[in-house]
Coordinates of C-alpha atoms and ligand atoms in Angstrom, one line a residue:
X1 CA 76.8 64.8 -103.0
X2 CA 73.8 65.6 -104.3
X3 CA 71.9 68.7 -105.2
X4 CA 68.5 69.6 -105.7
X5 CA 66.2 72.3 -107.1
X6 CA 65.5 75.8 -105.5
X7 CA 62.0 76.0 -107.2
X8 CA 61.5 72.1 -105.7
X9 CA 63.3 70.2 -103.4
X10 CA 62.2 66.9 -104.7
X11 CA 64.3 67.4 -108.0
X12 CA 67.8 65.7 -107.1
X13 CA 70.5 64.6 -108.6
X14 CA 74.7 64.2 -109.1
X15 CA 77.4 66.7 -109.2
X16 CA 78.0 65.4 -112.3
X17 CA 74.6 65.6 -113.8
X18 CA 74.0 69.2 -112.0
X19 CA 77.3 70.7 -113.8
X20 CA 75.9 69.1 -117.7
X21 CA 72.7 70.5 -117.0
X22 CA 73.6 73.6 -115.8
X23 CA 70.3 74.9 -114.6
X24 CA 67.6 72.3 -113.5
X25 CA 65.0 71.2 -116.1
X26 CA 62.5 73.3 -113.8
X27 CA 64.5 76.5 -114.4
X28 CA 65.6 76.2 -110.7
X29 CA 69.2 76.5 -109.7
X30 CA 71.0 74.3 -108.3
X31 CA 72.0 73.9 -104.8
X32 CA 73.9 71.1 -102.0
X33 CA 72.0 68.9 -100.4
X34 CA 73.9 69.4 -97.3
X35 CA 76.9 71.7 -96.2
X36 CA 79.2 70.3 -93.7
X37 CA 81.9 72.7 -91.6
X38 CA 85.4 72.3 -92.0
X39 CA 87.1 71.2 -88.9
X40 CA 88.5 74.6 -86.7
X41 CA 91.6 73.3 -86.8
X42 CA 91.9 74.1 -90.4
X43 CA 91.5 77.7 -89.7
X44 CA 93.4 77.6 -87.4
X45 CA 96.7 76.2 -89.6
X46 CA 95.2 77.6 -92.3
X47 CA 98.6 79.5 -93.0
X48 CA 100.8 76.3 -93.1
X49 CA 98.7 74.9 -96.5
X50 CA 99.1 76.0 -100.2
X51 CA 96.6 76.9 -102.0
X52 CA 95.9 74.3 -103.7
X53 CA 95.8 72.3 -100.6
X54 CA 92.8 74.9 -99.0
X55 CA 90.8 74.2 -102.3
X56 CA 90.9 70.7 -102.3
X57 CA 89.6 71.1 -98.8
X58 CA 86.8 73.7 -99.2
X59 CA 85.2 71.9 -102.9
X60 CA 86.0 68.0 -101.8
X61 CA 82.6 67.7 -100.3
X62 CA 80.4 69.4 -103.1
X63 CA 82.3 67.2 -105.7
X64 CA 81.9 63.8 -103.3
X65 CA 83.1 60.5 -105.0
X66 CA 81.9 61.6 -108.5
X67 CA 85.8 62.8 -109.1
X68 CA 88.7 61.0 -107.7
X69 CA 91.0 62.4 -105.6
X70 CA 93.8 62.6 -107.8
X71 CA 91.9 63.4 -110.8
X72 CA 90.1 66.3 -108.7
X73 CA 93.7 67.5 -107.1
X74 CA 94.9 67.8 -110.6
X75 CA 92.1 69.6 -111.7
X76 CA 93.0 72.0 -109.2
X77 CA 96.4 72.3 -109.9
X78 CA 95.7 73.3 -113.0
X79 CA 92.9 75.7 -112.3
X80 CA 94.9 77.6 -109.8
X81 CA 98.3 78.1 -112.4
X82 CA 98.2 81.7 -111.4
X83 CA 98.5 83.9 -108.3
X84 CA 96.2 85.8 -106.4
X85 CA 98.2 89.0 -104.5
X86 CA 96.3 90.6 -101.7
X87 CA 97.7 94.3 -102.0
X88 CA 97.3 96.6 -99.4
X89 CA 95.6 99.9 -100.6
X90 CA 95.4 102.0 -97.6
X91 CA 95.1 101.3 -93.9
X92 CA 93.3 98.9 -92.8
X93 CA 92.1 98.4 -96.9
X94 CA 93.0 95.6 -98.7
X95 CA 92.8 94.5 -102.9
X96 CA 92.5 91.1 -103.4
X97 CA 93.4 90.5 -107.1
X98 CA 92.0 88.1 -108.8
X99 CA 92.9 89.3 -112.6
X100 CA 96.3 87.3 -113.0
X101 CA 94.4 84.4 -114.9
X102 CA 95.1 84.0 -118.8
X103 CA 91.8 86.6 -119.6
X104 CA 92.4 88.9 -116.6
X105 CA 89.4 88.4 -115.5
X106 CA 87.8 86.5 -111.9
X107 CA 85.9 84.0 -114.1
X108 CA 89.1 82.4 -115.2
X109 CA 89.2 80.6 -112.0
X110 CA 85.4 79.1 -112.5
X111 CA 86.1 78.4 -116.5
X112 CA 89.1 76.7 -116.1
X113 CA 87.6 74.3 -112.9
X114 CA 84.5 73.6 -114.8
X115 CA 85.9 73.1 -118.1
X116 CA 88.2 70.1 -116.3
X117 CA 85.0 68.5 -114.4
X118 CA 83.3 68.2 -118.3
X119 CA 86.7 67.3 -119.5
X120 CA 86.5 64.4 -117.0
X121 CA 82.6 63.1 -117.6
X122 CA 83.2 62.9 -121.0
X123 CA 86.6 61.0 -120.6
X124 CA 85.6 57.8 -122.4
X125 CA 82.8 58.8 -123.8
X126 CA 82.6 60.0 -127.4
X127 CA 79.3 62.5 -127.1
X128 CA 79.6 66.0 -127.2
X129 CA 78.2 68.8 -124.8
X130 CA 77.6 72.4 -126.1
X131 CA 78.7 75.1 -123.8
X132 CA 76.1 78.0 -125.0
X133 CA 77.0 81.1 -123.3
X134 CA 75.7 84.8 -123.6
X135 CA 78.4 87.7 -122.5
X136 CA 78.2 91.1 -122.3
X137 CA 82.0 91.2 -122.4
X138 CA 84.1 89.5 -119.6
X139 CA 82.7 85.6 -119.1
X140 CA 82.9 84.8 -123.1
X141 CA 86.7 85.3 -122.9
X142 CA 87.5 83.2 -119.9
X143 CA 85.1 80.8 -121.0
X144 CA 86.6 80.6 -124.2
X145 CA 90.1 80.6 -122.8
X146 CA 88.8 78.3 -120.0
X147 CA 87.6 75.4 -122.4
X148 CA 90.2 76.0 -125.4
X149 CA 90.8 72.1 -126.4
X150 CA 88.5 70.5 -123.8
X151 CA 87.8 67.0 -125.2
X152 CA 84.1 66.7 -125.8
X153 CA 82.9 70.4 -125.6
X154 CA 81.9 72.9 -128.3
X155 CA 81.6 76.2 -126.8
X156 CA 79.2 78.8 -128.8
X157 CA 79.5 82.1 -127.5
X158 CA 76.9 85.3 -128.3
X159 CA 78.2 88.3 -128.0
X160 CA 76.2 91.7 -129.1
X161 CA 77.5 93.4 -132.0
X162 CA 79.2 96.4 -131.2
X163 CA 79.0 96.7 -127.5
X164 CA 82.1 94.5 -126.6
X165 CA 85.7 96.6 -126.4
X166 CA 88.3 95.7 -128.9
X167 CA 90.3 93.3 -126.4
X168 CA 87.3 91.5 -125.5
X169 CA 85.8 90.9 -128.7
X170 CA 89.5 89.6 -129.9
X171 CA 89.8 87.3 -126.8
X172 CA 86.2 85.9 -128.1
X173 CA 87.0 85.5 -131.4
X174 CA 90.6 84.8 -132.3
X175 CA 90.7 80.8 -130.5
X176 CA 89.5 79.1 -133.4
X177 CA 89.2 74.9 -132.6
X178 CA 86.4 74.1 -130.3
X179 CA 85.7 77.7 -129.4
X180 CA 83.0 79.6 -132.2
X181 CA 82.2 83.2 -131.4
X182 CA 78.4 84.3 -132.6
X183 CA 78.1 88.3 -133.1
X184 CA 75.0 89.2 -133.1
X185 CA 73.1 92.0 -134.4
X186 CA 71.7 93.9 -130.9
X187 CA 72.3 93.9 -127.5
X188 CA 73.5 91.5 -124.2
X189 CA 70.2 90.7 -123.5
X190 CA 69.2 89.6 -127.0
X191 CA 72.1 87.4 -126.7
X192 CA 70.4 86.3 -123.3
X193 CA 67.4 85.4 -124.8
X194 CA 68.5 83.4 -127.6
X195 CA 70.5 81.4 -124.9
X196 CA 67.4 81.0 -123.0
X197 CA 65.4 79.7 -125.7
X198 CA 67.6 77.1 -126.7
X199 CA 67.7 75.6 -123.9
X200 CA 63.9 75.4 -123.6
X201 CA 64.2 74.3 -127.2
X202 CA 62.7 70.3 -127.4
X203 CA 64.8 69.8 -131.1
X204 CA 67.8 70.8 -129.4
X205 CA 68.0 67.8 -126.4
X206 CA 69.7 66.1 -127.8
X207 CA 72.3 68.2 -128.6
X208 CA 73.4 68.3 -124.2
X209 CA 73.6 72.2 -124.1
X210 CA 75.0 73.4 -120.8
X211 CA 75.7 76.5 -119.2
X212 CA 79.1 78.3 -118.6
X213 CA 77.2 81.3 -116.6
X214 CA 77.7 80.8 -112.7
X215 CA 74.7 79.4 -112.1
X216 CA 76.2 76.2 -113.3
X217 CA 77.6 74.7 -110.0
X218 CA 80.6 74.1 -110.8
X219 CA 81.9 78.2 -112.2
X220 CA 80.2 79.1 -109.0
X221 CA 81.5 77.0 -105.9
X222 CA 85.2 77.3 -106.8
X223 CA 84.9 81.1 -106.3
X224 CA 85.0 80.3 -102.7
X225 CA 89.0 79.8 -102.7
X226 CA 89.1 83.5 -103.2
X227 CA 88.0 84.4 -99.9
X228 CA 90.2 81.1 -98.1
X229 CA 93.5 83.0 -99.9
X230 CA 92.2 86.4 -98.5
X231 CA 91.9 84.8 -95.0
X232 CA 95.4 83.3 -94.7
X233 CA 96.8 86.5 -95.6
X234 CA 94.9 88.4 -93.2
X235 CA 94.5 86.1 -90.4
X236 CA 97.8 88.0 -88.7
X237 CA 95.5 91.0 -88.0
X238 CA 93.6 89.3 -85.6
X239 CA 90.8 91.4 -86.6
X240 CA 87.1 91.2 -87.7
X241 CA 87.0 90.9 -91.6
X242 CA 84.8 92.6 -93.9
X243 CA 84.5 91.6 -97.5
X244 CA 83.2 93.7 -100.3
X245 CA 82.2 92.1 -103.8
X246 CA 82.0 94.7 -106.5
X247 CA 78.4 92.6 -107.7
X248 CA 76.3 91.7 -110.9
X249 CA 75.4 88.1 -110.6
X250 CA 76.1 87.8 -107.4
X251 CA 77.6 84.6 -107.9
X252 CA 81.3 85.7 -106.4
X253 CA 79.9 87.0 -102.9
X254 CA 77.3 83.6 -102.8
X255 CA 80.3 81.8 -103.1
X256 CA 82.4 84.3 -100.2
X257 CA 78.7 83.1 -98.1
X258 CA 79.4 79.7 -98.8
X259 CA 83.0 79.7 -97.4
X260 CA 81.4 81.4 -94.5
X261 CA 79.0 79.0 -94.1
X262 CA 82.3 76.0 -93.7
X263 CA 83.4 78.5 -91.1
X264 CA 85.6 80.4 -92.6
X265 CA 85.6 83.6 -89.9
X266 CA 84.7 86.2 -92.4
X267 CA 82.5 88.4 -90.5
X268 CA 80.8 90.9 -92.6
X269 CA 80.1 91.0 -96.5
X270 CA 79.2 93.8 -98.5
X271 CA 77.8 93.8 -101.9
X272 CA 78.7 96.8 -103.8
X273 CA 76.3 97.5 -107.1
X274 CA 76.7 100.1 -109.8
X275 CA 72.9 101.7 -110.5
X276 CA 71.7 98.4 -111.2
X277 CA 69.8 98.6 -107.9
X278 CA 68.3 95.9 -107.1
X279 CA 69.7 94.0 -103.8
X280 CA 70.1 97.6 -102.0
X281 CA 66.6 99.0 -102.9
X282 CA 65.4 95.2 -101.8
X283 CA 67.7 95.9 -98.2
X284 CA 66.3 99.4 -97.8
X285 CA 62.3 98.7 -97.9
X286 CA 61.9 94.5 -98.1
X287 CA 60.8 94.6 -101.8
X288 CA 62.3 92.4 -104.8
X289 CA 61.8 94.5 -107.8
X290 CA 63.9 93.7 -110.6
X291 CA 64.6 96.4 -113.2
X292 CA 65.7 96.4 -117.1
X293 CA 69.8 96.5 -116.6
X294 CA 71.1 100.1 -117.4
X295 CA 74.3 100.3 -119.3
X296 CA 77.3 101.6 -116.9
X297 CA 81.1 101.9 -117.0
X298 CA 81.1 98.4 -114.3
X299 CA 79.6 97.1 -117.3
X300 CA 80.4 93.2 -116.2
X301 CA 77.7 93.9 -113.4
X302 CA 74.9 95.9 -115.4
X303 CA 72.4 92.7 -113.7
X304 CA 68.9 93.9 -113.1
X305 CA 67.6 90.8 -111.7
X306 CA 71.0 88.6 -110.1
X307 CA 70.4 85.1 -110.4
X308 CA 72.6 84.4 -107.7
X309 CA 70.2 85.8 -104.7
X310 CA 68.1 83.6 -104.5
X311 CA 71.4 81.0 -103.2
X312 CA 72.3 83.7 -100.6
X313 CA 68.6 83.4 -99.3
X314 CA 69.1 79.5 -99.3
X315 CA 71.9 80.0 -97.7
X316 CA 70.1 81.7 -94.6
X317 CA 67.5 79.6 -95.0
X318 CA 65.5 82.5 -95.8
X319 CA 66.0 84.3 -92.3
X320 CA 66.6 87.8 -93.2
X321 CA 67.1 89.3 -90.1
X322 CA 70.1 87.0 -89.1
X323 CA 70.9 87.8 -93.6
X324 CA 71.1 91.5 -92.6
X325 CA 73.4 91.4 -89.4
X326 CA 76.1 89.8 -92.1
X327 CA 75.0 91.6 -95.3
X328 CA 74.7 94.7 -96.8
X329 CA 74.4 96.2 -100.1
X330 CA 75.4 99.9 -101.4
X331 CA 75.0 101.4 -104.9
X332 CA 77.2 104.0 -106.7
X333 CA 77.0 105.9 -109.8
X334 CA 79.5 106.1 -112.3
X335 CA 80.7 109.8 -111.2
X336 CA 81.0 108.2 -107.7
X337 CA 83.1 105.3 -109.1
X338 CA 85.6 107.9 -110.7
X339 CA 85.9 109.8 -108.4
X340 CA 87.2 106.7 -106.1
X341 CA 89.7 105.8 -108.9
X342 CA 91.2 109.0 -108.6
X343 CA 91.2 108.7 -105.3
X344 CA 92.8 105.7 -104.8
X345 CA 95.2 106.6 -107.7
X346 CA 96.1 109.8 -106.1
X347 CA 96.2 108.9 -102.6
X348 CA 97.9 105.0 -103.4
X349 CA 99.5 105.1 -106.4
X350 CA 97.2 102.2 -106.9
X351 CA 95.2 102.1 -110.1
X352 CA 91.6 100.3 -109.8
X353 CA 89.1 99.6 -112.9
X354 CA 85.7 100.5 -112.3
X355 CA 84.7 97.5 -111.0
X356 CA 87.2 97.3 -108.3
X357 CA 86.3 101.1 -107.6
X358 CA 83.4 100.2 -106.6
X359 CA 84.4 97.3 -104.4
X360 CA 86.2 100.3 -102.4
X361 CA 83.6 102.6 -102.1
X362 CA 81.3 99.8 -100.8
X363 CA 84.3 98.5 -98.2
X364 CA 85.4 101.9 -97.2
X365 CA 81.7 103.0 -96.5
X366 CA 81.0 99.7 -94.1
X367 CA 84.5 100.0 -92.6
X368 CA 82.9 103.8 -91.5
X369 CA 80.4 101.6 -89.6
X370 CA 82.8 99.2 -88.3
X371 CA 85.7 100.9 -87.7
X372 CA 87.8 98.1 -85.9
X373 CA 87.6 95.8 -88.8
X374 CA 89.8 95.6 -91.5
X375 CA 88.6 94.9 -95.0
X376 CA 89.1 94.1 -98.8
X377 CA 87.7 94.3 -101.7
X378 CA 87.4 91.9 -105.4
X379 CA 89.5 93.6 -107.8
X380 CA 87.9 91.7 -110.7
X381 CA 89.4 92.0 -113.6
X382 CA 92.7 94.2 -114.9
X383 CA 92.4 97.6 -115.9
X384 CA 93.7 97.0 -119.1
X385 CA 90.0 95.5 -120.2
X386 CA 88.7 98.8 -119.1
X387 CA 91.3 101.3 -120.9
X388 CA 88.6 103.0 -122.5
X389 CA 87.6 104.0 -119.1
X390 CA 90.8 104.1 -117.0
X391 CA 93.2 105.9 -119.2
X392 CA 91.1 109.2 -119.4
X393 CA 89.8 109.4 -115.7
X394 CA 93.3 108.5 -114.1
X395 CA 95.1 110.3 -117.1
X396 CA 97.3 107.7 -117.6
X397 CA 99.0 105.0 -120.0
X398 CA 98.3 101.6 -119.6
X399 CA 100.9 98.7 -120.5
X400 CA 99.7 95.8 -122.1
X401 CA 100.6 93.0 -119.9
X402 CA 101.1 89.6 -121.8
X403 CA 98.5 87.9 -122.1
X404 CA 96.2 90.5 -123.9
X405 CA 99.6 91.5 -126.2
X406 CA 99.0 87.5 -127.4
X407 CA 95.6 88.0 -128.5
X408 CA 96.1 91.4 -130.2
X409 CA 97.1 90.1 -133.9
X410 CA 96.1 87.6 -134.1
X411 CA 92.8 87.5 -136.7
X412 CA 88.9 88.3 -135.7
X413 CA 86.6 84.9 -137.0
X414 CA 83.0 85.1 -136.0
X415 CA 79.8 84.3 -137.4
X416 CA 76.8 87.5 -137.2
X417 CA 73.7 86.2 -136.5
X418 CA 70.4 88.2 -136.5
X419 CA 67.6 85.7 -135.2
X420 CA 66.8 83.1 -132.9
X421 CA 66.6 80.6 -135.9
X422 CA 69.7 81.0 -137.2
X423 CA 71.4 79.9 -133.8
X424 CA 69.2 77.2 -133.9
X425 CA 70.3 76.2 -137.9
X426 CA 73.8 76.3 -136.1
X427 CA 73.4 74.3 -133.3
X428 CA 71.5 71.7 -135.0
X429 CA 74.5 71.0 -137.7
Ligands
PLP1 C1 81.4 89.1 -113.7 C2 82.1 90.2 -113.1 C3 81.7 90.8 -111.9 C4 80.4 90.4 -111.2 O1 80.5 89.1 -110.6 P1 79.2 88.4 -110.1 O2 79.7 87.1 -109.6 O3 78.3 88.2 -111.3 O4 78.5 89.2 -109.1 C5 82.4 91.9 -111.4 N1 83.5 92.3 -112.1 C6 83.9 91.8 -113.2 C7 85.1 92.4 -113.9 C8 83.2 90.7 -113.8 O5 83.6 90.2 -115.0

């Protein structure tokens, strides 16, 4: 398989090459070549495979010959060690939980498959690659935890000062070998920046950085099994399905478009924002205009400018009018998004972070418009890496489940860093 540039076509190369690189070298992402359905009669038997089975099924195609199939089945098997409930919320409204990795969080599912591909190029091979990665809280701890002990990676991740909660910081920062946390003195997108720079940096080529965010092909594309598990679950229903994505990146729901675009019958997709606006104000009146990320209590998705879009558009092949009929976008403040997790508490028992919260407003809103669907909604991450938020809305405890309690004594080692230059004096040791 091959995959070329989206700022030009004629820039192609390997899955392998595409997932060292991470972005191209003319800042474009990376997309397939080609896209090829899956036969009907998968969906239609869907129910009778495991999981591991449908994700061999749906990624086989974007990985080609570049991974055998054992080596690629055992990747898999290993990616997918956890499970993935679909809990039904209320009528008709369904959770889809995707928090039971070893961080809690989605992006164990992409860490952990493309930690394993790396793991794999770099089999005989006694070069190094540098995973540089920039979080605002969630991705450095299931990239850390993703690529803990991965032969022939160092992972460096940035992380503002501060602005990370206690659990996070502690799953950044407490994994010592190949993993070395970088704290650095102001905010995500400082962290952003310094990333960006170091990969434009000519003294640092050598050094094979790559990316860990999802625009590196392989943390994105296995983010389709999600919405293959949902579907076997739901397929009983017999009913039209609508999917809503709480959103930041948009790197989840391109992947949910992907698995649409195989076939998977998934007939609606909704991409619920926080007030980082961008993708509905761009719905409501045509206009891309990216805006500064404000700071909200969905923090994982405070995205001003989603580097993911411009796939979906790919994906359409630009057509927005047949984009629309499958797509829309809604955006809720934080007063809105507590007030749904009291809701949902109240009325369910069930208790969603805010990130999930707002999943449900955006499904519940489209399921108004289409009221003979049925629906669910990404519940991202666990509520325990939002306490600080959960326990005084929903007036409530939390327990600590087991795999935060493992990271909670253990000791904080991380290195502060103020400028650009002295990631670079770090890099270049
Ligand atoms: C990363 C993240 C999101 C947003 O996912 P995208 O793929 O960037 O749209 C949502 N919720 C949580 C908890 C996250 O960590």
């Amino acid at each position: 398989m091959k995959y070329y540039s989206l700022n030009n076509k004629a820039i192609k190369v390997s899955f392998q090459e595409a997932v060292i690189q991470g972005l191209a070298p003319d800042k474009g992402l990376y997309f397939p070549e080609t896209i090829n359905q899956l036969p009907q009669s998968f969906f239609e038997d869907i129910e009778n495979f495991s999981n591991e089975e449908i994700a061999f099924k749906a990624i086989q195609q974007f990985v080609g010959d570049e991974i055998p199939t054992t080596e690629l089945k055992r990747i898999i098997v290993e990616t997918l060690s956890f499970d993935f409930p679909l809990v039904q919320v209320e009528e008709n409204v369904y959770s889809l939980e995707l928090f039971h990795g070893p961080t809690m969080a989605f992006k164990d599912v992409g860490a952990r498959f493309m930690s394993r591909c790396l793991a794999y190029f770099n089999r005989d091979k006694d070069q190094k690659n540098i995973v540089l990665v920039a979080t605002s809280g969630d991705t450095g701890g299931a990239v850390a935890s993703g690529f803990l002990g991965v032969k022939g990676v160092e992972v460096v991740i940035l992380y503002p000062s501060g602005k990370v909660s206690d659990i996070q910081e502690r799953q950044l920062t407490t994994l010592g070998q190949n993993i070395t946390a970088l704290e650095v003195d102001g905010v995500f997108d400082d962290c952003q920046d310094m990333v960006k720079k170091a990969f434009l940096d000519a003294d640092l080529k050598h050094k094979k950085l790559t990316s860990a965010n999802s625009i590196n092909i392989a943390r994105w594309l296995p983010q389709m099994f999600y919405f293959f598990f949902a579907y076997k679950a739901l397929k009983k229903y017999n009913k039209s399905l609508i999917v809503s994505c709480p959103s930041g990146n948009f790197g989840n729901i391109c992947a949910g478009i992907m698995a649409k675009k195989l076939g998977l019958p998934l007939a609606h997709f909704v991409a619920s924002t926080n007030a980082n606006d961008t993708i509905p104000r761009f719905l409501e009146n045509g206009i891309y205009n990216a805006k500064p990320s404000v700071a909200t209590i969905s923090n994982a998705m405070d995205v001003g400018n989603p580097s993911n879009f411009v796939r979906i558009q790919e994906l359409y092949n630009h057509d927005l009018a047949q984009f629309e009929k499958d797509f829309s976008s809604y955006t809720y403040t934080d007063e809105e998004t507590k007030w749904a997790m009291k809701n949902i508490h109240t009325n369910s028992s069930y208790v969603a972070e805010p990130h999930g919260a707002v999943g449900y407003l955006g499904l519940k809103k489209e399921l108004e418009k289409q009221p003979n669907s049925i629906g669910f909604f990404l519940e991202t991450a666990h509520p325990i890496k939002f306490l600080d938020v959960v326990e005084p809305v929903l007036n409530i405890k939390l327990k600590i489940p087991k795999q935060i309690e493992s990271v909670l004594g253990k000791e904080k080692i991380s290195f502060k860093i103020r400028s650009y230059e002295e990631l670079k004096a770090l890099l270049l040791k």
